[in-house]
Amino acid sequence: MAGIKDVAKKAQVGVGTVSRMINDSGYVSEETRKKIEIAMKELNYTPNELARNLYHKRTGIIAVLVPNITSPFFAEFVNHVEAELYKYGYKMMLCNTEKENNAEAEYLDMLNRHIVDGIITGVHSLNVETYEKINKPIVALDRYLGEDIPVVTANHKEGGRLAAELLVKNGCRNVLHFTGSTEISSPYLERHFEFERVMRNHGINVFTYQLRLNRFDVEYYREAAKDAFSKSADYDGIFAVDELAVECMNEVIRSKKRVPEDIKIVAYDGTFIADMTEPRLTVIAQPIDSLAKESVRLLRDLMNGKSFKNKQIILDVQIRSGGTTFNS
Amino acid sequence: MAGIKDVAKKAQVGVGTVSRMINDSGYVSEETRKKIEIAMKELNYTPNELARNLYHKRTGIIAVLVPNITSPFFAEFVNHVEAELYKYGYKMMLCNTEKENNAEAEYLDMLNRHIVDGIITGVHSLNVETYEKINKPIVALDRYLGEDIPVVTANHKEGGRLAAELLVKNGCRNVLHFTGSTEISSPYLERHFEFERVMRNHGINVFTYQLRLNRFDVEYYREAAKDAFSKSADYDGIFAVDELAVECMNEVIRSKKRVPEDIKIVAYDGTFIADMTEPRLTVIAQPIDSLAKESVRLLRDLMNGKSFKNKQIILDVQIRSGGTTFNS
DNA sequence: TCCGTTGGTGGAACGCGTTCCATAATATTT
DNA sequence: AAATATTATGGAACGCGTTCCACCAACGGA
């Protein structure tokens, strides 16, 4: 593999001149430009980015940590993040952390090893201290990782309220509510608190089913849906994330009940999955593209030396009416 | 940021000794080991991977190119690839190529720039010549990229046959068949050729609906399903990839017909989506995890200096009976 | 005692592109 | 004509970890 020295020799100029030409910095005469160009072509020269990176102490690579890329919410998030990063010349390293406990720590270590310039994480199993002492560009999606790490999140409280009010308006009296694990503190738990608060205020029965932490696979969702319905069958309303809502709907269909006549469903997230049922799910949609864009924006700010204290970006959610509720 | 020199100075040893200790190569006495360890801890030293990479001319990063990570097939493939790469100490760079035409070329260029050690690509819009002159570790999923680039693929011909026979056994006479774009040559087209061949042999009517190239989004699938049904409504069998099969099923439900009594559906791929309908889809399942594993295996072979001529790995597909066909 | 091993260590050279400084030839001002 | 600015270029030092070679000490065997 030819190096810059070879090019310099062939073009009969100094290495500095070649470098200046490549980077369009400093003076290079038209004449030498041509000579170098020819030499580069002849040697089929491509600059070694590794050497550049070493000098500049940056790689232009951002690590994105998600528990499971297969889960539509994360898939869409990652999709938008990648597109946004691409715009600014960054590449994305994708890290699934579900498989191993120490994967998260290992990926974080890449920051210190100078392999990546920053991290966007939708994952959280390590303690806050671990994150605090890293002191490198990190942005969290829906996680509190200490006061130095900015958080991007949807307005889950509002989301919980909207979902609850929707079911109330639809006349539900016995509602099945699947909540995320409360083992860790996360902004998204707000939707559950708010949902239950509103329901309580209206004197509505809520069956709360707590899901296990970090399980985003369909098998588990199906199991959970079955499990919840085996405990009681007279729910008239359901609130759950998209995939689980789909499984619940299937469960309802199997039990020969009708949606939305007998049971109303409000799903949370609003991924493409929610549009793949008949009827389509009524959803509280997270602004996934904006979440991605804001995450990237914050990360770029961090990488440019800005620092935030207790920064939290909260983006609006939205009701998207489908056919699993009435008059929404 | 402390470097190896600082550690060496603090521990009062040479840089070589520190390096040997870190890499467990060559002799380092117990005594100096301890001194270095203390120095490293005090300086909070982490080796700069960039410098290492420059020397070794490798980064341990593999680029994976897919048109759209949101599509379940690719999501699952990527998921398995990442896990497999992780096993061998590699990191995965994920590249969505749908957004820009030149993204593919740009990502390929990263091989020359030494940013990635290899590429697994499920994408193909550039001409074969471009690939041929790269001469670096590349493995293709379901694409012919020239004789030097090994291909991993499912036995699509068998898949087409199984699907066709299943619909024949189910007594279908008017079958709707969605095919991928024939603009590019790809192993997966085999399933379409074989499907139609078998159908022809049985004298069965096939309505062929050709999909556009590189569109994997739900919106398009829904549109295509509607479009196909608007042209005729008396299909009694459907063959389509998972997501499209789901949309077709919805279309059938909307038209008040029953699955499988009135219309049989066989889906292709067997992603998690196929298990999220009621009834579940009968699918021809690709061995996505094996596709991923084989891709990684081949890539590792290439990176270890092996080279293949016209190598093609063909993995078995499998019928997974759901409720959208009878006696399967 | 001499020689060969094994244990242990320091540091220069290297990988490769970037930047800065020194030098020099023109060109433009006064 | 002298002083200053502009254009142009080469190359050493740098970023940071790795490796190889030179070198020394200690020990066992001949």
XYZ file of C-alpha atoms (C1' of nucleotides) in Angstrom:
716
model
C 0.000 0.000 0.000
C 1.438 3.259 -1.091
C 1.945 5.979 1.472
C 2.246 9.703 1.269
C 6.028 9.369 1.107
C 5.801 7.303 -2.037
C 3.595 9.891 -3.621
C 5.992 12.656 -2.612
C 8.928 10.793 -4.052
C 7.186 10.001 -7.313
C 6.028 13.583 -7.719
C 9.418 14.845 -6.622
C 8.044 17.052 -3.900
C 8.067 16.993 -0.112
C 5.539 15.146 1.991
C 4.282 18.406 3.420
C 3.333 19.615 -0.010
C 1.357 16.485 -0.731
C -0.414 16.770 2.583
C -1.278 20.404 1.950
C -2.623 19.531 -1.428
C -4.805 16.736 -0.075
C -6.205 18.903 2.664
C -6.426 22.074 0.657
C -4.476 23.947 3.265
C -1.620 26.317 2.566
C 0.029 27.039 -0.727
C 0.491 24.597 -3.566
C 1.178 25.822 -7.084
C -0.908 24.677 -9.990
C 2.106 22.969 -11.467
C 2.908 20.829 -8.455
C -0.758 20.108 -7.978
C -0.779 18.360 -11.311
C 2.390 16.445 -10.624
C 0.997 15.189 -7.343
C -2.317 14.318 -8.862
C -0.624 12.162 -11.462
C 1.522 10.458 -8.863
C -1.496 9.748 -6.688
C -3.370 8.236 -9.563
C -0.442 6.113 -10.636
C 0.104 4.747 -7.182
C -3.612 4.423 -6.560
C -3.097 6.297 -3.359
C -5.711 6.656 -0.640
C -4.810 8.427 2.574
C -4.674 6.214 5.600
C -7.392 7.512 7.839
C -5.834 5.764 10.800
C -2.788 7.999 10.757
C -4.989 11.047 10.404
C -7.125 9.903 13.282
C -4.122 9.362 15.471
C -2.946 12.864 14.872
C -6.315 14.501 15.274
C -7.395 12.275 18.115
C -10.752 11.651 16.598
C -12.294 8.932 14.469
C -15.615 10.391 13.430
C -17.319 7.308 14.795
C -20.212 7.468 17.220
C -21.344 4.448 19.192
C -25.061 3.919 19.602
C -26.079 1.549 22.367
C -29.453 -0.133 22.315
C -30.689 -3.241 24.080
C -32.096 -4.815 20.949
C -32.030 -3.470 17.444
C -34.815 -5.826 16.467
C -37.300 -3.891 18.534
C -39.081 -1.469 16.174
C -38.715 1.545 18.419
C -34.956 1.159 18.602
C -34.744 0.196 14.944
C -36.448 3.405 13.938
C -34.426 5.431 16.384
C -31.181 3.964 15.123
C -32.293 4.494 11.575
C -32.824 8.190 12.137
C -29.690 8.582 14.189
C -27.626 7.015 11.467
C -29.087 9.291 8.832
C -28.517 12.338 10.989
C -24.954 11.374 11.851
C -24.262 10.735 8.201
C -25.260 14.292 7.404
C -22.466 15.589 9.576
C -19.888 13.125 8.351
C -20.058 10.735 11.267
C -20.247 6.981 11.095
C -22.287 4.902 13.463
C -21.117 1.948 15.457
C -24.054 -0.102 16.602
C -23.973 -1.969 19.858
C -26.565 -4.439 21.026
C -26.148 -4.839 24.731
C -28.794 -7.428 25.425
C -26.530 -10.395 24.873
C -23.948 -9.793 27.553
C -23.935 -7.894 30.779
C -20.495 -6.493 30.369
C -21.017 -5.406 26.783
C -22.200 -2.027 27.956
C -19.058 -1.408 29.989
C -16.909 -2.634 27.169
C -18.480 -0.257 24.708
C -18.147 2.632 27.121
C -14.479 1.850 27.382
C -14.131 2.539 23.693
C -14.452 6.190 24.509
C -11.285 6.062 26.560
C -9.586 3.975 23.961
C -10.275 6.697 21.438
C -12.149 4.324 19.168
C -15.293 6.422 19.196
C -15.788 10.126 19.661
C -19.085 9.909 21.449
C -21.915 7.709 22.594
C -25.670 7.828 22.360
C -27.125 5.311 24.720
C -30.587 3.918 25.148
C -29.284 1.438 27.639
C -28.703 1.500 31.313
C -27.558 -1.302 33.488
C -24.430 0.181 34.980
C -24.481 2.516 37.891
C -24.402 6.252 37.524
C -20.906 6.552 38.997
C -19.443 4.587 36.124
C -20.865 7.126 33.742
C -19.921 10.125 35.790
C -16.236 9.419 35.790
C -16.037 8.933 32.059
C -16.412 12.607 31.349
C -16.645 12.232 27.591
C -19.442 13.042 25.153
C -22.430 10.909 26.075
C -26.099 11.527 25.438
C -28.812 9.388 26.941
C -32.134 8.436 25.451
C -34.709 8.068 28.176
C -32.186 7.415 30.922
C -30.853 9.342 33.864
C -27.137 8.797 33.882
C -26.019 11.533 36.211
C -26.249 15.273 36.012
C -23.493 15.731 33.455
C -25.149 13.575 30.851
C -27.946 15.239 28.915
C -31.136 13.314 28.394
C -33.423 13.277 25.403
C -36.886 12.025 26.028
C -40.477 12.281 24.905
C -43.032 13.929 27.124
C -44.023 10.658 28.690
C -46.072 12.247 31.404
C -48.232 13.890 28.793
C -48.281 10.602 26.923
C -49.587 8.775 29.960
C -52.227 11.428 30.475
C -53.386 11.336 26.861
C -53.617 7.567 26.885
C -55.571 7.532 30.107
C -57.980 10.237 29.020
C -58.555 8.462 25.760
C -59.558 5.268 27.520
C -61.707 7.211 29.951
C -63.478 9.001 27.138
C -64.078 5.619 25.591
C -65.850 4.522 28.705
C -63.416 1.920 29.940
C -63.832 0.721 33.522
C -61.365 -2.171 33.763
C -58.088 -1.366 32.242
C -55.047 -3.565 31.718
C -51.871 -1.560 32.036
C -48.461 -2.934 31.192
C -45.654 -0.984 32.803
C -41.933 -1.083 32.211
C -39.730 -2.316 34.970
C -39.355 0.093 37.850
C -35.975 -1.341 38.772
C -34.257 1.611 37.247
C -35.351 5.180 37.233
C -36.160 6.410 33.780
C -38.188 9.246 32.332
C -40.456 6.838 30.552
C -41.832 5.606 33.837
C -43.601 8.936 34.084
C -46.169 7.784 31.638
C -47.103 4.943 33.920
C -47.336 7.099 37.001
C -49.419 9.661 35.198
C -51.611 7.043 33.577
C -52.420 5.457 36.884
C -52.942 8.815 38.548
C -55.506 9.881 35.982
C -57.227 6.532 36.157
C -57.375 6.665 39.911
C -58.894 10.123 39.735
C -61.639 8.742 37.572
C -62.136 5.803 39.839
C -61.261 3.317 37.163
C -59.970 -0.148 37.879
C -56.408 -0.688 36.715
C -54.738 -4.050 36.513
C -51.057 -3.321 36.463
C -48.758 -5.842 34.870
C -45.107 -5.129 35.366
C -42.814 -6.253 32.573
C -39.333 -7.554 33.093
C -36.373 -5.292 32.568
C -34.677 -5.244 29.184
C -36.881 -7.702 27.404
C -37.988 -6.457 24.039
C -38.557 -9.662 22.128
C -41.840 -10.742 20.662
C -41.783 -14.075 22.452
C -41.789 -12.371 25.780
C -44.506 -9.948 24.770
C -46.728 -12.755 23.593
C -46.142 -14.621 26.796
C -46.906 -11.531 28.833
C -50.131 -10.905 26.920
C -51.280 -14.474 27.473
C -50.302 -14.305 31.072
C -52.206 -11.102 31.698
C -55.332 -12.448 30.032
C -55.150 -15.688 31.935
C -55.536 -13.750 35.185
C -58.706 -12.039 34.131
C -60.596 -11.654 30.917
C -62.926 -8.794 31.528
C -60.667 -5.951 30.584
C -62.334 -3.344 28.450
C -59.232 -1.273 27.802
C -55.529 -1.856 27.314
C -52.491 0.384 27.432
C -49.192 -1.118 26.226
C -46.270 -0.480 23.921
C -46.809 -1.217 20.242
C -45.627 -4.791 20.027
C -47.358 -5.808 23.188
C -50.521 -4.049 22.066
C -50.431 -6.113 18.894
C -50.105 -9.301 20.903
C -52.951 -8.222 23.145
C -55.086 -7.543 20.133
C -54.372 -11.038 18.879
C -55.311 -12.377 22.268
C -58.582 -10.472 22.084
C -59.304 -11.785 18.613
C -58.629 -15.318 19.789
C -61.104 -14.859 22.607
C -63.696 -13.851 20.005
C -64.097 -10.384 21.346
C -64.080 -7.340 19.165
C -61.774 -4.354 18.981
C -62.772 -1.650 19.657
C -66.368 -2.615 20.483
C -65.548 -4.833 23.440
C -62.019 -3.788 24.230
C -60.237 -0.542 23.455
C -56.520 -0.472 22.894
C -54.115 2.428 23.118
C -50.554 1.655 22.147
C -47.439 3.568 23.055
C -44.563 4.429 20.687
C -46.172 4.600 17.297
C -43.683 2.536 15.350
C -44.481 0.980 12.000
C -45.783 -2.079 13.796
C -48.765 -0.099 15.017
C -49.823 0.460 11.436
C -49.667 -3.184 10.511
C -52.764 -4.377 12.309
C -56.368 -4.353 11.175
C -57.704 -2.073 12.439
C -54.646 0.069 12.975
C -53.712 0.787 16.530
C -54.571 4.067 18.138
C -51.239 5.211 19.461
C -49.487 7.772 21.551
C -46.672 8.397 19.137
C -43.188 9.343 20.229
C -41.428 11.728 17.854
C -38.752 9.196 17.070
C -37.077 11.213 14.342
C -36.868 14.261 16.574
C -35.525 12.193 19.433
C -32.799 11.033 17.094
C -32.070 14.495 15.769
C -31.920 16.068 19.195
C -29.653 13.312 20.451
C -27.242 13.963 17.637
C -27.441 17.704 18.105
C -26.630 17.459 21.799
C -23.823 15.045 21.155
C -22.310 17.362 18.600
C -22.516 20.184 21.086
C -20.744 18.068 23.655
C -18.050 17.118 21.188
C -17.571 20.782 20.415
C -16.748 21.401 24.022
C -20.095 22.504 25.369
C -21.147 21.038 28.648
C -24.542 20.710 30.183
C -25.757 20.477 33.729
C -28.987 18.622 34.230
C -29.934 19.185 30.647
C -33.130 17.517 29.600
C -34.820 17.792 26.246
C -38.464 16.852 26.335
C -40.287 16.423 23.072
C -44.008 16.362 22.462
C -45.923 13.167 21.939
C -48.948 12.960 19.744
C -52.150 11.002 19.516
C -52.515 9.157 16.258
C -55.979 7.763 15.979
C -56.408 4.295 14.651
C -59.311 1.952 14.819
C -58.791 0.528 18.277
C -60.606 3.336 20.048
C -63.677 5.454 19.288
C -64.102 9.226 19.059
C -60.488 9.894 19.721
C -4.482 12.350 28.584
C -1.631 10.314 29.858
C 0.396 8.306 27.368
C 2.621 5.297 27.664
C 5.626 7.557 28.075
C 4.165 9.167 31.157
C 3.546 5.769 32.643
C 7.093 4.707 31.838
C 8.497 7.815 33.446
C 6.409 7.528 36.567
C 7.288 3.844 36.976
C 10.918 4.585 36.107
C 11.086 2.026 33.350
C 11.325 2.119 29.566
C 8.334 2.420 27.272
C 9.068 -0.985 25.826
C 8.688 -2.577 29.208
C 5.310 -0.960 29.746
C 4.184 -2.099 26.336
C 5.352 -5.642 26.983
C 3.513 -5.678 30.247
C 0.276 -4.429 28.684
C 0.428 -6.969 25.909
C 1.795 -9.803 27.974
C 4.607 -10.349 25.548
C 8.229 -10.856 26.485
C 9.797 -10.640 29.889
C 8.678 -8.374 32.688
C 9.686 -9.096 36.273
C 7.121 -9.282 39.034
C 8.662 -6.261 40.648
C 8.405 -3.959 37.632
C 4.951 -5.282 36.911
C 3.803 -3.873 40.200
C 5.526 -0.556 39.667
C 3.888 -0.168 36.294
C 0.519 -1.194 37.581
C 0.650 1.480 40.232
C 1.740 4.094 37.741
C -1.046 3.147 35.368
C -3.620 3.397 38.080
C -2.325 6.731 39.306
C -2.358 8.234 35.849
C -5.629 6.563 35.001
C -4.001 5.280 31.868
C -5.852 3.636 28.998
C -3.940 2.671 25.891
C -4.818 4.680 22.823
C -6.283 2.175 20.443
C -5.705 4.518 17.543
C -1.943 4.246 17.827
C -2.223 0.503 18.111
C -4.452 0.374 15.074
C -2.063 2.468 13.054
C 0.755 0.106 13.789
C -1.205 -3.060 13.205
C -3.126 -1.691 10.264
C -6.392 -2.957 11.556
C -9.252 -1.512 13.528
C -11.365 -4.513 14.380
C -14.355 -2.775 12.889
C -16.590 -4.401 10.290
C -19.030 -2.405 8.213
C -22.432 -3.921 7.586
C -24.397 -2.409 4.730
C -28.154 -2.788 4.559
C -30.751 -0.784 2.689
C -32.945 -0.258 5.714
C -32.386 -1.410 9.252
C -36.052 -0.929 10.016
C -36.991 -3.858 7.843
C -37.323 -6.891 10.137
C -35.291 -9.207 7.960
C -32.326 -6.875 7.989
C -32.844 -5.998 11.621
C -32.624 -9.646 12.583
C -29.707 -10.250 10.283
C -27.825 -7.291 11.709
C -28.677 -8.389 15.199
C -27.131 -11.801 14.661
C -24.159 -10.427 12.799
C -23.398 -8.048 15.616
C -23.572 -10.803 18.195
C -21.356 -13.043 16.109
C -18.804 -10.322 15.447
C -18.768 -9.480 19.125
C -17.774 -13.046 19.902
C -14.602 -12.606 17.925
C -13.813 -9.174 19.263
C -15.050 -7.173 16.312
C -17.216 -4.102 16.415
C -19.914 -3.381 13.888
C -20.386 -0.224 11.927
C -23.890 -0.026 10.573
C -24.643 1.652 7.295
C -28.072 2.378 5.948
C -27.716 2.990 2.272
C -31.287 3.786 1.384
C -30.961 7.503 2.016
C -28.296 8.401 -0.500
C -27.090 6.838 -3.686
C -23.465 7.517 -3.050
C -23.532 6.249 0.501
C -22.689 2.766 -0.700
C -19.594 3.950 -2.538
C -18.568 6.083 0.385
C -18.784 3.199 2.792
C -16.832 0.955 0.453
C -14.126 3.556 0.382
C -13.667 3.116 4.103
C -11.959 -0.152 3.337
C -9.225 1.671 1.469
C -9.030 4.303 4.144
C -8.340 1.585 6.665
C -11.309 2.560 8.777
C -12.858 -0.876 8.594
C -11.281 -4.286 8.172
C -14.082 -5.799 6.178
C -17.584 -5.418 4.845
C -20.712 -7.513 4.863
C -23.144 -6.117 2.376
C -26.786 -6.780 1.726
C -26.860 -3.932 -0.715
C -26.139 -3.638 -4.352
C -26.523 -0.600 -6.515
C -22.994 -0.154 -7.800
C -21.628 -2.116 -10.685
C -19.606 -5.247 -10.245
C -16.403 -3.621 -11.488
C -16.372 -1.232 -8.573
C -16.363 -4.173 -6.240
C -13.857 -6.180 -8.169
C -11.100 -3.629 -7.965
C -11.414 -3.176 -4.238
C -9.819 -6.489 -3.499
C -10.428 -6.362 0.222
C -12.505 -8.571 2.515
C -16.116 -8.329 1.388
C -18.925 -10.827 1.822
C -22.280 -10.432 0.137
C -25.673 -11.417 1.410
C -27.893 -12.430 -1.457
C -25.961 -10.457 -4.060
C -23.636 -11.349 -6.886
C -20.771 -8.920 -6.714
C -18.233 -10.613 -8.934
C -16.449 -13.910 -8.689
C -14.035 -12.876 -5.969
C -16.724 -11.961 -3.506
C -18.317 -14.885 -1.697
C -22.069 -14.954 -1.388
C -24.177 -16.195 1.468
C -27.731 -16.975 0.625
C -30.672 -19.127 1.566
C -31.829 -21.843 -0.767
C -34.343 -19.576 -2.418
C -35.068 -21.982 -5.224
C -36.152 -24.577 -2.719
C -38.052 -21.847 -0.903
C -39.966 -20.952 -4.034
C -40.741 -24.592 -4.642
C -41.967 -25.200 -1.106
C -44.168 -22.129 -1.197
C -45.651 -23.100 -4.532
C -46.299 -26.678 -3.529
C -47.911 -25.550 -0.328
C -50.368 -23.368 -2.178
C -50.989 -26.127 -4.713
C -51.685 -28.630 -1.964
C -54.085 -26.121 -0.501
C -56.003 -26.097 -3.719
C -55.266 -22.575 -4.849
C -56.069 -21.730 -8.458
C -55.532 -17.973 -8.614
C -52.399 -16.901 -6.890
C -51.062 -13.427 -6.241
C -47.285 -13.399 -6.358
C -45.199 -10.425 -5.339
C -41.707 -10.542 -6.762
C -38.658 -8.483 -5.984
C -37.306 -6.213 -8.622
C -35.571 -8.006 -11.456
C -33.409 -4.972 -12.218
C -30.456 -6.563 -10.555
C -29.464 -10.184 -10.571
C -29.686 -11.701 -7.154
C -29.954 -15.210 -5.759
C -33.252 -14.414 -4.142
C -34.911 -14.032 -7.510
C -34.598 -17.799 -7.801
C -37.510 -18.244 -5.511
C -39.693 -16.299 -7.882
C -38.578 -18.196 -10.954
C -39.058 -21.513 -9.242
C -42.376 -20.497 -7.761
C -43.741 -19.537 -11.139
C -42.303 -22.630 -12.782
C -44.024 -24.957 -10.342
C -47.247 -23.031 -10.646
C -47.105 -23.188 -14.398
C -46.542 -26.921 -14.250
C -49.700 -27.257 -12.251
C -51.581 -24.997 -14.602
C -52.296 -22.480 -11.911
C -53.031 -18.846 -12.590
C -50.389 -16.503 -11.243
C -50.802 -12.764 -11.002
C -47.307 -11.413 -10.758
C -46.829 -8.078 -9.071
C -43.332 -6.711 -9.355
C -42.145 -4.567 -6.467
C -39.871 -1.606 -6.831
C -36.198 -1.949 -6.095
C -34.947 -1.140 -2.633
C -38.212 -0.262 -1.022
C -38.655 -1.976 2.282
C -40.948 0.392 4.115
C -44.382 -0.469 5.385
C -46.021 2.415 3.566
C -44.936 1.011 0.262
C -45.984 -2.499 1.157
C -49.414 -1.328 2.181
C -49.759 0.612 -1.005
C -48.643 -2.393 -3.056
C -51.126 -4.662 -1.305
C -53.966 -2.243 -1.961
C -52.867 -1.822 -5.517
C -52.712 -5.537 -6.179
C -56.158 -6.088 -4.705
C -57.627 -3.238 -6.650
C -56.746 -5.013 -9.845
C -58.562 -8.173 -8.964
C -60.121 -9.600 -5.847
C -60.532 -13.246 -6.550
C -57.136 -14.457 -5.459
C -57.249 -17.589 -3.379
C -53.565 -17.665 -2.552
C -50.791 -15.200 -1.859
C -47.028 -15.447 -1.772
C -45.128 -12.453 -0.422
C -42.440 -11.450 2.045
C -43.496 -11.181 5.674
C -44.425 -7.524 5.908
C -46.264 -7.549 2.649
C -48.044 -10.740 3.613
C -49.246 -8.999 6.749
C -50.573 -6.102 4.721
C -52.274 -8.509 2.351
C -53.857 -10.272 5.263
C -55.210 -6.953 6.488
C -56.531 -6.285 3.035
C -58.270 -9.648 3.080
C -59.772 -8.981 6.491
C -61.033 -5.618 5.291
C -62.729 -7.283 2.354
C -64.517 -9.582 4.835
C -62.926 -12.697 3.517
C -61.384 -15.297 5.742
C -57.836 -16.593 6.086
C -57.190 -19.393 5.396
C -60.687 -20.523 4.364
C -61.032 -18.153 1.417
C -57.460 -17.119 0.844
C -54.266 -18.895 1.757
C -51.126 -16.964 2.519
C -47.531 -18.121 2.471
C -44.996 -15.585 3.611
C -41.315 -15.515 2.906
C -38.544 -14.758 5.429
C -39.986 -15.813 8.753
C -39.117 -12.766 10.788
C -40.784 -11.922 14.061
C -43.436 -10.002 12.155
C -44.829 -13.249 10.817
C -45.609 -14.353 14.351
C -47.464 -11.182 15.224
C -50.622 -11.830 13.251
C -53.695 -13.804 14.197
C -53.531 -16.430 12.883
C -49.787 -16.580 12.542
C -48.437 -16.634 9.054
C -47.329 -19.827 7.442
C -43.829 -19.000 6.320
C -40.875 -20.200 4.374
C -38.286 -19.249 6.936
C -34.814 -18.177 6.031
C -32.168 -19.281 8.532
C -31.302 -15.726 9.426
C -28.969 -16.595 12.270
C -27.049 -19.035 10.099
C -26.861 -16.504 7.290
C -25.298 -14.120 9.758
C -22.917 -16.684 11.178
C -21.764 -17.866 7.797
C -21.242 -14.317 6.626
C -19.019 -13.628 9.570
C -17.180 -16.896 9.150
C -16.426 -16.198 5.512
C -15.363 -12.675 6.283
C -12.992 -13.866 8.952
C -11.521 -16.334 6.496
C -11.011 -13.537 3.995
C -9.367 -11.358 6.605
C -7.059 -14.215 7.456
C -5.841 -14.234 3.906
C -8.008 -16.915 2.408
C -9.487 -16.183 -0.965
C -12.454 -17.702 -2.673
C -13.407 -18.104 -6.281
C -17.103 -18.216 -7.005
C -17.808 -19.252 -3.472
C -21.448 -19.565 -2.636
C -22.906 -20.740 0.624
C -26.480 -21.892 0.314
C -28.418 -22.555 3.473
C -31.619 -24.502 3.877
C -34.963 -22.830 4.242
C -37.737 -24.300 6.290
C -41.505 -24.374 6.311
C -42.963 -23.074 9.533
C -46.649 -23.752 9.590
C -48.929 -21.068 10.834
C -52.613 -20.633 10.458
C -52.753 -19.088 7.027
C -52.685 -22.424 5.209
C -54.186 -25.868 5.839
C -52.541 -29.298 6.100
C -49.103 -27.952 5.626
C 37.147 -20.047 34.213
C 34.621 -19.683 30.020
C 30.451 -20.188 27.412
C 25.657 -20.578 26.575
C 20.981 -19.770 28.333
C 17.313 -17.570 30.237
C 15.541 -13.476 32.484
C 15.032 -8.642 32.178
C 15.355 -3.916 30.347
C 15.887 0.505 27.621
C 15.163 2.900 23.629
C 15.463 3.785 18.644
C 12.849 3.058 14.594
C 8.531 2.394 12.751
C 3.539 3.029 11.072
C 1.636 7.366 8.283
C -0.329 11.777 7.817
C -0.246 16.660 9.834
C 1.647 20.823 11.182
C 4.962 24.141 11.946
C 9.212 26.289 11.063
C 12.938 27.551 8.073
C 14.114 29.018 3.652
C 13.667 31.139 -0.755
C 11.809 33.181 -4.815
C 8.648 36.526 -6.587
C 5.614 40.319 -6.168
C 3.968 44.549 -4.232
C 4.637 48.804 -1.482
C 6.904 52.772 -0.243
C 16.209 50.468 -4.412
C 14.922 48.864 -0.113
C 11.415 46.912 2.698
C 7.597 44.082 3.166
C 4.236 40.818 1.751
C 2.880 36.819 -0.798
C 3.610 32.412 -2.815
C 5.822 28.084 -2.522
C 8.295 24.222 -0.751
C 10.955 20.747 2.060
C 11.389 18.290 6.063
C 11.749 17.580 11.081
C 8.891 16.746 14.954
C 4.761 14.990 16.490
C 0.790 11.777 17.846
C 1.282 7.063 20.591
C 1.967 2.287 21.014
C 4.762 -1.778 19.075
C 8.631 -4.300 17.990
C 13.206 -5.429 17.501
C 17.864 -5.169 18.714
C 21.504 -4.245 21.829
C 22.940 -5.010 26.282
C 23.520 -6.628 31.027
C 22.976 -9.866 34.981
C 22.682 -14.296 36.847
C 22.961 -19.085 36.618
C 24.181 -23.802 35.086
C 27.203 -26.741 32.820
C 31.694 -28.046 30.806
